[in-house]
Short mmCIF file of C-alpha atoms in Angstrom, two decimals:
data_model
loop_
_atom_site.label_atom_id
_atom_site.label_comp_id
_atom_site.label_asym_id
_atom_site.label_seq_id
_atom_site.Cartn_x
_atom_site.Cartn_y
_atom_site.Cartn_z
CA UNK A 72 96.38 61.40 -193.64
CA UNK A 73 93.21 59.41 -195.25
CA UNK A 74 91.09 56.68 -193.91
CA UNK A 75 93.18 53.58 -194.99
CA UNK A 76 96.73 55.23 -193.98
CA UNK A 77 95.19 56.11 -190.46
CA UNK A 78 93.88 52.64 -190.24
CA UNK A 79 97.63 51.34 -191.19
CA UNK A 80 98.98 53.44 -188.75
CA UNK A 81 96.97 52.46 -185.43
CA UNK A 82 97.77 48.70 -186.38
CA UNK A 83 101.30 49.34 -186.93
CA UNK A 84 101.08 50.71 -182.99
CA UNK A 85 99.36 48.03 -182.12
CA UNK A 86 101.76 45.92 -183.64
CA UNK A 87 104.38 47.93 -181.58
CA UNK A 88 102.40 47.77 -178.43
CA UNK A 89 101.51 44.13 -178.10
CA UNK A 90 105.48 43.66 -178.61
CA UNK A 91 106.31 45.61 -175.40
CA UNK A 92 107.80 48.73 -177.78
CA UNK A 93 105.55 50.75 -175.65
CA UNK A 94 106.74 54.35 -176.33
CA UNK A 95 107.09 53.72 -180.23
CA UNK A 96 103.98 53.08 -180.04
CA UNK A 97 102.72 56.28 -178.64
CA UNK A 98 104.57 58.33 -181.11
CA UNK A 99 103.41 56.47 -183.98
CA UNK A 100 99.39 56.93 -182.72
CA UNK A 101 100.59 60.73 -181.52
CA UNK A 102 100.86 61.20 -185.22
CA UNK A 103 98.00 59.59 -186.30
CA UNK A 104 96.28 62.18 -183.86
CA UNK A 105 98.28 65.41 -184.99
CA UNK A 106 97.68 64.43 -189.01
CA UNK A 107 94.40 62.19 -189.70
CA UNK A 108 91.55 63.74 -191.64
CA UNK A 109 89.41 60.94 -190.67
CA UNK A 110 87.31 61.55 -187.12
CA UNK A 111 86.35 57.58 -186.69
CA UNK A 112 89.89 56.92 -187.43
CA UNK A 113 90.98 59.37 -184.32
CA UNK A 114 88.72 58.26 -181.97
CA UNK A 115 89.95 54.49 -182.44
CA UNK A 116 93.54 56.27 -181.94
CA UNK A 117 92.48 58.33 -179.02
CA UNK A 118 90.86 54.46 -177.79
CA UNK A 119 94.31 53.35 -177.78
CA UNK A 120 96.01 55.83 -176.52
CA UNK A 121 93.85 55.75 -173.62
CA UNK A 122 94.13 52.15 -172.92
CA UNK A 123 98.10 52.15 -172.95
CA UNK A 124 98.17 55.66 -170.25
CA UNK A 125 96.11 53.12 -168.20
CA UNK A 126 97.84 50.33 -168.60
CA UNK A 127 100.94 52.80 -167.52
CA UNK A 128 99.48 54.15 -165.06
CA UNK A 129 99.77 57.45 -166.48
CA UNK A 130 95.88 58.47 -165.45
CA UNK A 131 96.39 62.13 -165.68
CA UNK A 132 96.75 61.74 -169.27
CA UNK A 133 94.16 58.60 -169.96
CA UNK A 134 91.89 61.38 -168.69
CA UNK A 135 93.13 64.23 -171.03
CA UNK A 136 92.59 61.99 -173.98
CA UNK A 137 89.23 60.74 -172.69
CA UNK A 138 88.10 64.71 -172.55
CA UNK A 139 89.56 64.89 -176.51
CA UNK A 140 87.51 61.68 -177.49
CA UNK A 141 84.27 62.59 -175.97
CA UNK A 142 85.20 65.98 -178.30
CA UNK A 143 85.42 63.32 -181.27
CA UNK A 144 82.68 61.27 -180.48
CA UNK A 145 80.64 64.42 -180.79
CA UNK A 146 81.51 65.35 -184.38
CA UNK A 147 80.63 62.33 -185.54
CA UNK A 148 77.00 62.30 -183.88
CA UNK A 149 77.16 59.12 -182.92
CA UNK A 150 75.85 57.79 -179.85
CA UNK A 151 77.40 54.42 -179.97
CA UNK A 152 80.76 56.32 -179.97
CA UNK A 153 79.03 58.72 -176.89
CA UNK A 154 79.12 55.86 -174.62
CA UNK A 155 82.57 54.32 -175.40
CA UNK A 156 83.71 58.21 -174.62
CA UNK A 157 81.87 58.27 -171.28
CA UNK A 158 82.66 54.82 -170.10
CA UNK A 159 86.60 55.85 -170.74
CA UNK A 160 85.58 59.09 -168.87
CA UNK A 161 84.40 57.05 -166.04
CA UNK A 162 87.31 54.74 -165.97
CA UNK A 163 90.07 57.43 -166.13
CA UNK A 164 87.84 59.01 -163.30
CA UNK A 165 87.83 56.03 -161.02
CA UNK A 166 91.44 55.39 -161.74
CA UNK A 167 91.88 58.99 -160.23
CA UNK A 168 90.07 57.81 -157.52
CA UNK A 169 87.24 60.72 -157.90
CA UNK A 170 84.60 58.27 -157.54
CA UNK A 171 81.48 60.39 -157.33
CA UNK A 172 82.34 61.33 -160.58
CA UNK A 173 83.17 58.00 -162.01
CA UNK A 174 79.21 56.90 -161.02
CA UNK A 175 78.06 59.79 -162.79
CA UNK A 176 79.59 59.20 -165.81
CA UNK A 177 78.85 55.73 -165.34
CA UNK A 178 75.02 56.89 -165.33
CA UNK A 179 75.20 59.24 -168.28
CA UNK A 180 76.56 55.91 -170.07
CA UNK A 181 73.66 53.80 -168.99
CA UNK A 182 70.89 56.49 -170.11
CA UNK A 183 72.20 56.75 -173.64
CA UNK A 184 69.84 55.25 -176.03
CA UNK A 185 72.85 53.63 -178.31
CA UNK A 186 72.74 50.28 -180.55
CA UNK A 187 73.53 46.67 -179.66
CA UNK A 188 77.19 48.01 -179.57
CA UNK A 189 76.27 50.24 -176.60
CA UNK A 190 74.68 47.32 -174.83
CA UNK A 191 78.06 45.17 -174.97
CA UNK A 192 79.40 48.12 -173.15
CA UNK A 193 76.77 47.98 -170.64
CA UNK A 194 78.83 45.29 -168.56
CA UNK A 195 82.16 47.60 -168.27
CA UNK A 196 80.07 50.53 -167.47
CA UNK A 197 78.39 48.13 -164.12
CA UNK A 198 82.10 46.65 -162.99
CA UNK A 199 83.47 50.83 -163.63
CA UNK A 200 80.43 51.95 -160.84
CA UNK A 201 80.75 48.84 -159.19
CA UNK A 202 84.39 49.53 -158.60
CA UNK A 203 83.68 53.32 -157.49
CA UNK A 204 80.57 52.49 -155.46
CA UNK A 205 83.52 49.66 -153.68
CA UNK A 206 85.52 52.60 -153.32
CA UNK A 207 83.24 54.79 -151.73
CA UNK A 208 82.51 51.38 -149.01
CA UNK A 209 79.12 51.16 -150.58
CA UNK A 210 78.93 47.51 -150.41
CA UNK A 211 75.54 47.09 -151.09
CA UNK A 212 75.83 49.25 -154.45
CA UNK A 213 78.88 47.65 -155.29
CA UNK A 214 77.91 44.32 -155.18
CA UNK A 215 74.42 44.74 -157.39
CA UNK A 216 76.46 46.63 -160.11
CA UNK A 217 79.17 43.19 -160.33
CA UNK A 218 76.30 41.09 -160.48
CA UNK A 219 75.13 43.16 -163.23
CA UNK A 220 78.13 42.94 -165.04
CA UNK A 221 78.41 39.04 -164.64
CA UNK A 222 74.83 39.25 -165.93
CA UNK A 223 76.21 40.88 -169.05
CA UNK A 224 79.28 38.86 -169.23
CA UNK A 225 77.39 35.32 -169.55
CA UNK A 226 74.64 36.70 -171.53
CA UNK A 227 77.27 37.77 -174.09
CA UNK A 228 79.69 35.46 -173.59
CA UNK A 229 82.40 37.27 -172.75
CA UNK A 230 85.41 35.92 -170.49
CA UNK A 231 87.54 38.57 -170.46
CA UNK A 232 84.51 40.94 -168.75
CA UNK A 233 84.28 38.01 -166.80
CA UNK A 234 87.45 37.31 -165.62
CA UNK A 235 87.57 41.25 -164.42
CA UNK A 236 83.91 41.26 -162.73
CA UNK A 237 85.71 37.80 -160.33
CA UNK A 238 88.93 40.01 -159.76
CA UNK A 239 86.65 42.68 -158.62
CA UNK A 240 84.77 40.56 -156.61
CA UNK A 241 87.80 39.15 -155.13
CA UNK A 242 88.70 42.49 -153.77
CA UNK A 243 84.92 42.99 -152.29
CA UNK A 244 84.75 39.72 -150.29
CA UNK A 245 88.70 40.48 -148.98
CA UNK A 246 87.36 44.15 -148.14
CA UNK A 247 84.50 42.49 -145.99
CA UNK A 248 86.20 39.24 -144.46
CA UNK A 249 84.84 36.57 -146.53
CA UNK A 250 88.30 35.04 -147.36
CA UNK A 251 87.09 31.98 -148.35
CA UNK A 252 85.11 33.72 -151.44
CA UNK A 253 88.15 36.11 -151.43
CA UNK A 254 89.98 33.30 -152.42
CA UNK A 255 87.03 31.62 -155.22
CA UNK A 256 86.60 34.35 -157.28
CA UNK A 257 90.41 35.38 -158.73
CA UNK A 258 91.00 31.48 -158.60
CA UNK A 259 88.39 31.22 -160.78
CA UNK A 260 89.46 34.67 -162.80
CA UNK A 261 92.57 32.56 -163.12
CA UNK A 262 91.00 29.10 -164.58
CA UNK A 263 89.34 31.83 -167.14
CA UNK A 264 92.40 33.14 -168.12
CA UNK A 265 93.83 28.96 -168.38
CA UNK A 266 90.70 27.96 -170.56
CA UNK A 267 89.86 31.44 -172.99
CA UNK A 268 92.83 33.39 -172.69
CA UNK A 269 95.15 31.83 -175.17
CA UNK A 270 95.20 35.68 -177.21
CA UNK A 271 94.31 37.82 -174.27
CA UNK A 272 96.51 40.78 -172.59
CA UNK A 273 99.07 38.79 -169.39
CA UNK A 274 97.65 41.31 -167.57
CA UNK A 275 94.54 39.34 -166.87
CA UNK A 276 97.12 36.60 -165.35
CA UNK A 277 98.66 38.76 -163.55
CA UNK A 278 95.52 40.24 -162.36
CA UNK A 279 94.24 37.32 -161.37
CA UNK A 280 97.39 35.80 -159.39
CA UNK A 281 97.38 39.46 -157.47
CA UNK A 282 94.01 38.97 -156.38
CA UNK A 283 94.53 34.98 -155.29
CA UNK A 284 97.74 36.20 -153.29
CA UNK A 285 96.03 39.09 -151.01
CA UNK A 286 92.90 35.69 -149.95
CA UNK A 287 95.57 33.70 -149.54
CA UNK A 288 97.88 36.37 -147.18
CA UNK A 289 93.96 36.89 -145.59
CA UNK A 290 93.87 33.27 -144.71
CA UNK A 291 97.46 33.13 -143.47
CA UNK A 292 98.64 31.03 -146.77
CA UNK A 293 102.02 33.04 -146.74
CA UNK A 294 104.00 30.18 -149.15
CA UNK A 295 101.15 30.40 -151.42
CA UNK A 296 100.60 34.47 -151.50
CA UNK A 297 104.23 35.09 -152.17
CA UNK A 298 104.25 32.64 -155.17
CA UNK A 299 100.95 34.32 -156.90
CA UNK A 300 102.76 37.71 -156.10
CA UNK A 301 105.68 36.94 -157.31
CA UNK A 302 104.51 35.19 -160.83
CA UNK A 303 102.04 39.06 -160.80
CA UNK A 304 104.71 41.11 -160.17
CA UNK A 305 107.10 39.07 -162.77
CA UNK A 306 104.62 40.28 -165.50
CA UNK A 307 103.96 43.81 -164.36
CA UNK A 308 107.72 44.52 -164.73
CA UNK A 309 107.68 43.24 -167.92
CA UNK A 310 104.99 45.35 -169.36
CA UNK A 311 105.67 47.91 -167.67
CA UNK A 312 102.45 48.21 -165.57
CA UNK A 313 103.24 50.71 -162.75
CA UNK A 314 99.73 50.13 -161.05
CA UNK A 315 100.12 46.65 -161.00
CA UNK A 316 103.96 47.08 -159.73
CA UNK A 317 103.00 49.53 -156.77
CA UNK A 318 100.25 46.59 -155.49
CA UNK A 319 102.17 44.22 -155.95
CA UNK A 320 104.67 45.51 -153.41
CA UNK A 321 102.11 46.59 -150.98
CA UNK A 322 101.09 42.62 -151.00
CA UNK A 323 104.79 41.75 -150.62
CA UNK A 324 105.30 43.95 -147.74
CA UNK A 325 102.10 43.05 -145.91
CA UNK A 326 103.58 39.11 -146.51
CA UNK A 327 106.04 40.12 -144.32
CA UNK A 328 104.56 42.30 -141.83
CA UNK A 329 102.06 39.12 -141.37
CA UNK A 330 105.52 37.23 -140.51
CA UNK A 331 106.29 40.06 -137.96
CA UNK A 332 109.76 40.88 -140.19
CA UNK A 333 108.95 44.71 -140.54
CA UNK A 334 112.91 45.24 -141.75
CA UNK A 335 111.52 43.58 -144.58
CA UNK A 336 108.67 45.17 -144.62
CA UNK A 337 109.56 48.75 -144.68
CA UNK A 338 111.16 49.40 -148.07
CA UNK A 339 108.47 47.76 -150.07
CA UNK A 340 105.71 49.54 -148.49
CA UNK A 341 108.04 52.85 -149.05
CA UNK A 342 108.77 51.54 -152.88
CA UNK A 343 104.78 50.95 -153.21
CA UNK A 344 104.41 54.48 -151.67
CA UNK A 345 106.07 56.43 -153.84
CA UNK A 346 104.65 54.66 -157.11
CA UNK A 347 101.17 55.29 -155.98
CA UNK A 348 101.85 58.74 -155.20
CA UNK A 349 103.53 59.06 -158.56
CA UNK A 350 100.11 57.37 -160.80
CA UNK A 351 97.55 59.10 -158.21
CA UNK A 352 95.79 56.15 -156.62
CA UNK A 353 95.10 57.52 -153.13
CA UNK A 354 93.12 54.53 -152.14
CA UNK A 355 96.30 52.50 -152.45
CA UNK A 356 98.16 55.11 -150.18
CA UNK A 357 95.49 54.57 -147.78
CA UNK A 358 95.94 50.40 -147.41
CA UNK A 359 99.67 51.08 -147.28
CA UNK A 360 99.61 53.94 -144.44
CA UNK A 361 97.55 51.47 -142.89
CA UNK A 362 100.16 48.75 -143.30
CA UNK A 363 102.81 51.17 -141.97
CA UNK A 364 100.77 51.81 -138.99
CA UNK A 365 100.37 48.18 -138.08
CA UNK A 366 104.23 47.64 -138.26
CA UNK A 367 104.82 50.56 -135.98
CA UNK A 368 102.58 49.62 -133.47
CA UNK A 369 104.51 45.99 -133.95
CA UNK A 370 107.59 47.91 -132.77
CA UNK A 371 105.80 49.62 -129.95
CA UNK A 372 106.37 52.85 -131.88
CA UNK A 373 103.08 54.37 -131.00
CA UNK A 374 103.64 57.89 -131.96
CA UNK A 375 104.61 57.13 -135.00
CA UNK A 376 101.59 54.81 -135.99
CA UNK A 377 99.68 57.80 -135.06
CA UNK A 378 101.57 59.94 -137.14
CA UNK A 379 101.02 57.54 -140.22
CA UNK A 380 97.22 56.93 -139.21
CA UNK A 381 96.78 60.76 -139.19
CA UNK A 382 98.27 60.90 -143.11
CA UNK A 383 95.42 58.29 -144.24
CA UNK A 384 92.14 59.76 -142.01
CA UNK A 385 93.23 62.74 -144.60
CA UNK A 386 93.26 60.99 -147.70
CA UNK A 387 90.35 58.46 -146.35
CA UNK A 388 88.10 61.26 -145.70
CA UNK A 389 89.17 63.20 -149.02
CA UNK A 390 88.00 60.07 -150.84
CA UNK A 391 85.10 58.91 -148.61
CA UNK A 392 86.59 56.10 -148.41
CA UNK A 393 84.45 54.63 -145.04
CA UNK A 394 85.49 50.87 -144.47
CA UNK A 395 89.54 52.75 -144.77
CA UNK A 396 88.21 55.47 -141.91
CA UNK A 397 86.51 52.48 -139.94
CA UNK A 398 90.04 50.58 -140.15
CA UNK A 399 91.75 53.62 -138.50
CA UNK A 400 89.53 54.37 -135.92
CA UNK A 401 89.97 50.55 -134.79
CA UNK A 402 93.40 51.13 -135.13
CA UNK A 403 93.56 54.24 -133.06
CA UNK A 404 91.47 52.80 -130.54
CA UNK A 405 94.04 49.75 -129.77
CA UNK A 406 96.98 52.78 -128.96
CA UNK A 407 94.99 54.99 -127.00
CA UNK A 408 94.04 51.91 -124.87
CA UNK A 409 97.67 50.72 -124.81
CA UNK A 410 98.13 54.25 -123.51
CA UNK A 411 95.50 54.51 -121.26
CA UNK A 412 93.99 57.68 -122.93
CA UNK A 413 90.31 57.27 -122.32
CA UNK A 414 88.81 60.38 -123.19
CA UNK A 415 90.36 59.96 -126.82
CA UNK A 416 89.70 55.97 -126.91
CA UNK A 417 85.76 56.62 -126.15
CA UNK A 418 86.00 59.34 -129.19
CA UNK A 419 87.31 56.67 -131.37
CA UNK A 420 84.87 53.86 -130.32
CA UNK A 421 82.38 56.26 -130.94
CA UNK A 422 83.21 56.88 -134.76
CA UNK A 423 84.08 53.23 -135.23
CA UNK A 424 80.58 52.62 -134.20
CA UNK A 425 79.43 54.97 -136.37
CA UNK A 426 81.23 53.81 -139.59
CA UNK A 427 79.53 50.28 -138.60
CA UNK A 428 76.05 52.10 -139.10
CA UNK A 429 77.17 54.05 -142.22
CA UNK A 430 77.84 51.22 -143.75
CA UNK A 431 75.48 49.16 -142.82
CA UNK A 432 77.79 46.50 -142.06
CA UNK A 433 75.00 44.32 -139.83
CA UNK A 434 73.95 40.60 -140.77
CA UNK A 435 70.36 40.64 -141.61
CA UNK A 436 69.47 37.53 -139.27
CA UNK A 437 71.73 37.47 -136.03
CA UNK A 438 72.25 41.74 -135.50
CA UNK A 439 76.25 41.72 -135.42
CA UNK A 440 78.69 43.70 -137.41
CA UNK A 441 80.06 42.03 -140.80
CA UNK A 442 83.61 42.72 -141.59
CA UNK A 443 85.42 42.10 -138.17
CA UNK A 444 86.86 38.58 -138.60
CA UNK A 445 87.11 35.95 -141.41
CA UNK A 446 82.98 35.13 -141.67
CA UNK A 447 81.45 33.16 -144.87
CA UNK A 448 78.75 35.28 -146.11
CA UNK A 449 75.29 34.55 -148.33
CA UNK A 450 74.04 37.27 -150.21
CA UNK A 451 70.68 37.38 -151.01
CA UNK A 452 69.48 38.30 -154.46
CA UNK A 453 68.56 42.36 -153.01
CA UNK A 454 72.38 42.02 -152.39
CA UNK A 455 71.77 42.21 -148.85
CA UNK A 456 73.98 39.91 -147.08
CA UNK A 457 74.16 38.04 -143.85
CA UNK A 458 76.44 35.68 -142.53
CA UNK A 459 76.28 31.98 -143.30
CA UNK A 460 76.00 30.13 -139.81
#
């Protein structure tokens, strides 16, 4: 297969793609992979192939192809082509939730000496260790690498990086209690998507309303969060987007737990459960263990919230995930007072405490910990931050 039938080929999947014929489309790039003679013509095909396991949730095998285009990127001794491979090395990486790796990569990407093509790319690369840094409860770290990437976005115009970088943000001011920002940044992810996105992906829309529906079940908006959810999880199951589908649910079931009907509850986190164990994303099995949890202890069920926050300390600590080990040791802390177990309650206080200092969750002016109730913050342009009063 030459140059211009291997170019015919990856639109025709395209083509395919964009129309929701997901798996012809794979077969029809497969081929392109197993027959073209033409190495910048593969490494577009590998490009898409990687974007559509993502988009799947099939992150096992974004990575696999990730390893093969790095491979391709090689022969053709290019290092504009090096970076795209490394940033899609760091994505499928993150996705896995192996986030010490993702920042690596992240930092290979940043010290190649590329083109003006590798510069566009610098923006993804920030939001990817942005993400992981998030991930790993370095809030700090996070935050500077999203500013980063917002710096790139507006400098090069570009919504869609945009429109990500506010998602993300969303999910870092919901992580540390500012709900109100929680709320700003997907909202305005969402006006992006209203004013630019005429040709884009629905997945940005979908993002978007995903992100606006956890602020608004953080601010006790229930009406609100399960319209935004629903209208997400309406396009997931069109396209087919697992990872979308499995948060979605989590959101739905924590909608309910929030209006104490764990019956309700229940079988979504279970449904969001088994979709996240399917696709890999441990971080999500941590936020819905913890979910779990909190409807046990609803029912009095102590033993078994214990049994559930025992499941996510393992996959917490296995990620190094802190602000997700903070949340149980809080959590374990309310039963073993309820108890009256006060050997194993001053254990817990004292690891809570020291999650606090790990993080460095402290306001810079008035000494107390950030992240404990709903609190507006200010950062400052060090991307220290401190609460607002």
């Amino acid at each position: 297969m030459g140059q211009d039938q291997t170019k015919q080929q990856i639109e025709k999947g395209l083509h395919l793609y964009q129309s929701n014929q997901t798996e012809k489309a794979l077969q029809v790039w497969m081929r392109v992979l197993e027959k073209s003679a033409d190495p910048a013509g593969r490494f577009r095909v590998l490009g898409c192939l990687i974007t559509a396991h993502a988009e799947m949730g099939r992150y096992k095998d974004m990575l696999k192809f990730a390893v093969v285009q790095i491979d391709t990127a090689r022969e053709l001794e290019d290092p504009d082509y090096l970076t795209e491979s490394y940033l899609n090395l760091a994505r499928s990486n993150e996705k896995l939730c192996e986030f010490q790796k993702t920042i690596s990569y992240c930092k290979t990407c940043l010290n190649m000496q590329g083109t003006t093509v590798s510069l566009q790319l610098n923006g993804q690369v920030s939001l990817s260790m942005g993400n992981a840094f998030l991930g790993l409860s370095i809030f700090q770290k996070a935050l500077e690498c999203f500013e980063k990437a917002l710096r790139y976005a507006h400098n090069n115009d570009d919504k869609m990086l945009e429109c990500r970088v506010c998602c993300s943000l969303g999910n870092f001011y919901a992580q540390i209690k500012d709900y109100e920002k929680a709320l700003f940044f997907p909202c305005k992810a969402a006006e992006l998507v209203n004013d630019y996105g005429k040709g884009w992906s629905l997945k940005y829309r979908a993002m978007s309303q995903y992100h606006m529906a956890v602020a608004y079940r953080k601010l006790g908006r229930l009406a609100d969060a399960m319209d935004c959810c629903e209208e997400s999880m309406k396009i997931a199951l069109q396209h087919g987007d697992r990872p979308l589908q499995a948060l979605c649910l989590l959101c739905f079931a924590d909608i309910h737990r929030s209006r104490k009907d764990v019956q309700t509850a229940f079988p979504r986190y279970d449904s969001s459960m088994s979709i996240m164990t399917e696709i890999g994303n441990r971080l999500g099995l941590v936020q819905v263990l913890l979910g779990v949890t909190k409807c046990w202890m609803i029912q009095k069920e102590l033993d078994k919230a214990l049994e559930s926050i025992e499941k996510a300390q393992e996959l917490a600590e296995g990620l190094g995930n802190k602000l997700g080990l903070l949340k149980l040791h809080c959590l374990c802390e309310r039963i073993y007072r309820t108890k009256g177990q006060q050997r194993e309650l001053r254990d817990h206080v004292v690891k809570f405490h020291e999650c606090v200092e790990e993080m460095e969750l402290y306001c810079g002016m008035c000494g107390e910990s950030i992240g404990e109730k709903n609190n507006q913050l200010q950062a400052l342009p060090c991307s220290h931050f401190f609460h607002l009063k």
